[in-house]
């Protein structure tokens, strides 16, 4: 079945540690890719997006993600996390086939806890 | 605050009752989406409007669910004869007019439905 997979459901890190969250999708053809973040008590916010061009995209708050088409992956990275990065992170895909460009398909999310 | 707003934020209802949720998108956004999110999962697409036209509905949207966007501005989502399985967070998102095919969606805070 076509889907979006996030490999880590829970991640615990200490401040200043590096972060990489995995995301793989199973849709062929052209896709738009997103990472959304949900801080405790807040709504979903866009962290970064990839539509075309440079496969390494930079987002807010020092986050970046790399699109590797051959691996159907869009992993999220941050070199040094802060306590304020504690949140839930969702990878989302916007597949273009059959007019599917209108909807986002989300992964199950990764809960990140950063300890001071 | 000119973001997406949803009302109510919380709703507790008894099984078998009807409920209606409202979403006000960002002004001048012509695209509006409804998603449902259950515990431990990412949001799942329910339906999509372009202006007042409902252009796509998920198979998740059973006959008990109906959504409208009568004047192409706010939208309502009604659930008839609620069931305990309907308990979830219902999210609304909007996106702006065509700028290429880069549909970036902005999410509201959600309505949390609890069916007892």
Tab-separated table of C-alpha atoms in Angstrom:
chain	number	residue	atom	x	y	z
A	1	UNK	CA	0.000	0.000	0.000
A	2	UNK	CA	1.150	3.537	-0.698
A	3	UNK	CA	2.254	5.196	2.515
A	4	UNK	CA	4.622	7.440	4.418
A	5	UNK	CA	6.831	5.772	7.021
A	6	UNK	CA	8.572	7.411	9.918
A	7	UNK	CA	10.954	4.944	11.445
A	8	UNK	CA	11.301	6.358	14.927
A	9	UNK	CA	8.181	6.837	17.013
A	10	UNK	CA	10.008	8.205	20.057
A	11	UNK	CA	13.433	9.832	20.237
A	12	UNK	CA	15.133	11.075	23.391
A	13	UNK	CA	18.198	13.296	23.116
A	14	UNK	CA	20.307	15.531	25.300
A	15	UNK	CA	20.772	19.151	24.372
A	16	UNK	CA	23.490	19.744	21.762
A	17	UNK	CA	23.109	16.226	20.349
A	18	UNK	CA	22.569	15.831	16.624
A	19	UNK	CA	19.203	14.791	15.266
A	20	UNK	CA	18.150	12.778	12.264
A	21	UNK	CA	14.564	11.636	11.766
A	22	UNK	CA	13.860	9.222	8.975
A	23	UNK	CA	11.022	9.466	6.477
A	24	UNK	CA	10.348	7.165	3.531
A	25	UNK	CA	7.437	7.204	1.121
A	26	UNK	CA	6.187	4.707	-1.393
A	27	UNK	CA	4.658	6.931	-4.086
A	28	UNK	CA	6.134	6.927	-7.557
A	29	UNK	CA	6.311	9.978	-9.761
A	30	UNK	CA	6.484	13.593	-8.707
A	31	UNK	CA	5.884	14.476	-5.087
A	32	UNK	CA	6.061	17.520	-2.879
A	33	UNK	CA	7.573	16.819	0.539
A	34	UNK	CA	7.046	18.509	3.876
A	35	UNK	CA	8.032	18.337	7.500
A	36	UNK	CA	5.540	19.734	9.998
A	37	UNK	CA	6.136	20.257	13.714
A	38	UNK	CA	3.658	20.343	16.555
A	39	UNK	CA	4.924	21.883	19.780
A	40	UNK	CA	3.090	20.952	22.994
A	41	UNK	CA	-0.309	22.624	23.051
A	42	UNK	CA	0.120	24.212	19.635
A	43	UNK	CA	-1.124	23.475	16.138
A	44	UNK	CA	0.795	21.979	13.242
A	45	UNK	CA	3.359	24.341	11.760
A	46	UNK	CA	5.386	23.991	8.584
A	47	UNK	CA	9.055	23.367	9.301
A	48	UNK	CA	10.312	23.024	5.730
A	49	UNK	CA	9.271	21.898	2.272
A	50	UNK	CA	10.678	20.504	-0.951
A	51	UNK	CA	9.050	21.119	-4.323
A	52	UNK	CA	11.945	21.028	-6.803
A	53	UNK	CA	15.565	22.080	-7.290
A	54	UNK	CA	18.274	21.651	-4.656
A	55	UNK	CA	17.472	18.431	-2.789
A	56	UNK	CA	18.930	19.872	0.427
A	57	UNK	CA	16.384	22.248	1.857
A	58	UNK	CA	16.721	24.479	4.863
A	59	UNK	CA	13.850	25.353	7.140
A	60	UNK	CA	13.214	27.348	10.247
A	61	UNK	CA	15.085	27.011	13.536
A	62	UNK	CA	18.180	25.419	11.996
A	63	UNK	CA	16.436	22.356	10.570
A	64	UNK	CA	17.269	20.926	7.168
A	65	UNK	CA	16.138	17.942	5.131
A	66	UNK	CA	17.579	16.037	2.207
A	67	UNK	CA	15.488	14.554	-0.588
A	68	UNK	CA	17.055	11.388	-2.005
A	69	UNK	CA	14.843	10.373	-4.908
A	70	UNK	CA	16.479	6.984	-5.430
A	71	UNK	CA	15.773	6.050	-1.828
A	72	UNK	CA	12.298	7.656	-1.657
A	73	UNK	CA	13.527	9.401	1.477
A	74	UNK	CA	13.260	12.869	3.002
A	75	UNK	CA	15.139	12.768	6.292
A	76	UNK	CA	15.096	15.662	8.734
A	77	UNK	CA	18.305	16.805	10.414
A	78	UNK	CA	19.541	19.316	12.935
A	79	UNK	CA	23.180	19.437	14.039
A	80	UNK	CA	22.520	20.527	17.619
A	81	UNK	CA	19.111	20.259	19.273
A	82	UNK	CA	17.757	22.485	22.004
A	83	UNK	CA	15.262	21.824	24.773
A	84	UNK	CA	12.778	23.981	22.850
A	85	UNK	CA	12.838	21.457	19.984
A	86	UNK	CA	10.788	19.075	22.114
A	87	UNK	CA	7.784	18.413	19.909
A	88	UNK	CA	6.159	15.929	17.557
A	89	UNK	CA	7.458	15.898	14.000
A	90	UNK	CA	5.421	14.758	11.001
A	91	UNK	CA	6.649	13.976	7.534
A	92	UNK	CA	4.070	14.538	4.780
A	93	UNK	CA	3.912	13.800	1.069
A	94	UNK	CA	1.815	15.498	-1.576
A	95	UNK	CA	1.657	13.047	-4.498
A	96	UNK	CA	0.782	14.488	-7.874
A	97	UNK	CA	-0.811	11.430	-9.487
A	98	UNK	CA	-4.559	11.398	-10.220
A	99	UNK	CA	-5.024	14.904	-8.917
A	100	UNK	CA	-3.587	13.836	-5.583
A	101	UNK	CA	-1.729	17.087	-5.421
A	102	UNK	CA	-4.582	18.387	-3.308
A	103	UNK	CA	-3.946	16.357	-0.203
A	104	UNK	CA	-1.167	15.587	2.233
A	105	UNK	CA	-0.366	12.036	3.274
A	106	UNK	CA	1.203	12.052	6.719
A	107	UNK	CA	3.465	9.669	8.542
A	108	UNK	CA	2.577	8.568	12.058
A	109	UNK	CA	4.904	11.143	13.616
A	110	UNK	CA	8.000	11.082	15.811
A	111	UNK	CA	7.891	12.388	19.364
A	112	UNK	CA	11.154	14.101	20.229
A	113	UNK	CA	12.077	14.797	23.842
A	114	UNK	CA	15.193	16.893	24.463
A	115	UNK	CA	16.618	16.839	27.969
A	116	UNK	CA	18.593	19.806	29.278
B	1	UNK	CA	-4.355	36.600	14.532
B	2	UNK	CA	-5.124	35.899	10.894
B	3	UNK	CA	-4.503	32.158	10.963
B	4	UNK	CA	-6.963	29.315	10.444
B	5	UNK	CA	-9.526	29.204	13.238
B	6	UNK	CA	-11.768	26.351	14.321
B	7	UNK	CA	-14.784	26.238	16.591
B	8	UNK	CA	-15.381	24.678	19.019
B	9	UNK	CA	-11.974	23.618	20.301
B	10	UNK	CA	-13.457	20.762	22.297
B	11	UNK	CA	-16.722	18.894	21.969
B	12	UNK	CA	-18.047	16.098	24.164
B	13	UNK	CA	-21.146	14.360	22.906
B	14	UNK	CA	-23.112	11.213	23.545
B	15	UNK	CA	-23.185	8.412	21.038
B	16	UNK	CA	-25.927	8.913	18.510
B	17	UNK	CA	-25.958	12.705	18.661
B	18	UNK	CA	-25.114	14.974	15.742
B	19	UNK	CA	-22.227	17.442	15.903
B	20	UNK	CA	-21.090	20.267	13.659
B	21	UNK	CA	-17.676	21.898	13.516
B	22	UNK	CA	-16.729	25.156	11.856
B	23	UNK	CA	-13.522	26.211	10.147
B	24	UNK	CA	-12.583	29.736	9.074
B	25	UNK	CA	-9.621	29.644	6.689
B	26	UNK	CA	-7.030	32.331	6.191
B	27	UNK	CA	-8.609	35.196	4.309
B	28	UNK	CA	-8.444	34.789	0.521
B	29	UNK	CA	-7.271	31.183	0.690
B	30	UNK	CA	-9.433	29.419	-1.856
B	31	UNK	CA	-8.474	25.874	-0.889
B	32	UNK	CA	-9.737	24.236	2.295
B	33	UNK	CA	-9.024	20.773	3.683
B	34	UNK	CA	-10.356	18.636	6.512
B	35	UNK	CA	-8.230	15.996	8.231
B	36	UNK	CA	-8.802	13.647	11.137
B	37	UNK	CA	-6.110	12.704	13.631
B	38	UNK	CA	-6.357	9.888	16.158
B	39	UNK	CA	-3.975	9.206	19.023
B	40	UNK	CA	-0.552	8.089	17.882
B	41	UNK	CA	-1.247	8.722	14.218
B	42	UNK	CA	-0.634	11.482	11.746
B	43	UNK	CA	-3.512	13.448	10.253
B	44	UNK	CA	-5.604	11.575	7.653
B	45	UNK	CA	-7.166	13.407	4.728
B	46	UNK	CA	-10.969	13.616	4.731
B	47	UNK	CA	-12.038	16.107	2.090
B	48	UNK	CA	-10.989	19.104	-0.006
B	49	UNK	CA	-12.732	22.232	-1.280
B	50	UNK	CA	-11.678	24.616	-3.974
B	51	UNK	CA	-13.814	27.679	-3.405
B	52	UNK	CA	-17.295	26.259	-2.751
B	53	UNK	CA	-16.783	23.059	-4.742
B	54	UNK	CA	-16.023	19.846	-2.875
B	55	UNK	CA	-13.540	18.213	-5.254
B	56	UNK	CA	-12.320	15.195	-3.340
B	57	UNK	CA	-13.610	12.978	-0.562
B	58	UNK	CA	-11.739	10.213	1.205
B	59	UNK	CA	-13.216	6.775	1.680
B	60	UNK	CA	-12.854	7.569	5.389
B	61	UNK	CA	-15.748	9.984	4.973
B	62	UNK	CA	-18.728	7.712	5.537
B	63	UNK	CA	-22.327	8.648	4.757
B	64	UNK	CA	-22.640	10.033	8.291
B	65	UNK	CA	-20.132	12.758	7.487
B	66	UNK	CA	-20.936	15.802	5.390
B	67	UNK	CA	-18.923	18.911	4.699
B	68	UNK	CA	-19.947	22.185	3.132
B	69	UNK	CA	-18.390	25.449	2.134
B	70	UNK	CA	-21.424	27.387	0.949
B	71	UNK	CA	-19.871	30.698	-0.033
B	72	UNK	CA	-16.305	29.630	-0.543
B	73	UNK	CA	-15.247	31.098	2.794
B	74	UNK	CA	-15.886	29.184	6.040
B	75	UNK	CA	-16.615	25.469	6.065
B	76	UNK	CA	-18.621	23.147	8.297
B	77	UNK	CA	-18.143	19.459	8.985
B	78	UNK	CA	-21.149	17.594	10.348
B	79	UNK	CA	-21.143	14.119	11.816
B	80	UNK	CA	-24.525	12.481	12.215
B	81	UNK	CA	-25.284	9.668	14.669
B	82	UNK	CA	-21.862	9.849	16.230
B	83	UNK	CA	-20.060	6.665	17.213
B	84	UNK	CA	-17.256	6.159	19.704
B	85	UNK	CA	-14.892	5.539	16.805
B	86	UNK	CA	-15.457	9.110	15.687
B	87	UNK	CA	-13.511	10.373	18.703
B	88	UNK	CA	-10.535	12.204	17.255
B	89	UNK	CA	-9.020	15.585	16.554
B	90	UNK	CA	-10.555	17.171	13.466
B	91	UNK	CA	-8.154	19.513	11.721
B	92	UNK	CA	-8.832	22.142	9.111
B	93	UNK	CA	-6.207	23.587	6.786
B	94	UNK	CA	-6.208	26.142	4.009
B	95	UNK	CA	-3.882	27.035	1.177
B	96	UNK	CA	-3.634	30.024	-1.137
B	97	UNK	CA	-4.488	30.449	-4.788
B	98	UNK	CA	-2.399	28.830	-7.485
B	99	UNK	CA	1.254	29.644	-7.440
B	100	UNK	CA	2.513	26.952	-9.707
B	101	UNK	CA	1.619	23.665	-8.072
B	102	UNK	CA	3.149	24.361	-4.691
B	103	UNK	CA	0.279	23.783	-2.306
B	104	UNK	CA	1.457	24.722	1.154
B	105	UNK	CA	-1.205	24.092	3.776
B	106	UNK	CA	-1.728	26.098	6.957
B	107	UNK	CA	-3.406	24.264	9.811
B	108	UNK	CA	-5.849	25.376	12.462
B	109	UNK	CA	-5.773	24.312	16.129
B	110	UNK	CA	-8.305	21.536	15.620
B	111	UNK	CA	-11.548	20.452	17.287
B	112	UNK	CA	-11.172	17.569	19.702
B	113	UNK	CA	-14.270	15.363	19.647
B	114	UNK	CA	-14.991	12.897	22.422
B	115	UNK	CA	-17.952	10.564	21.961
B	116	UNK	CA	-19.120	8.917	25.195
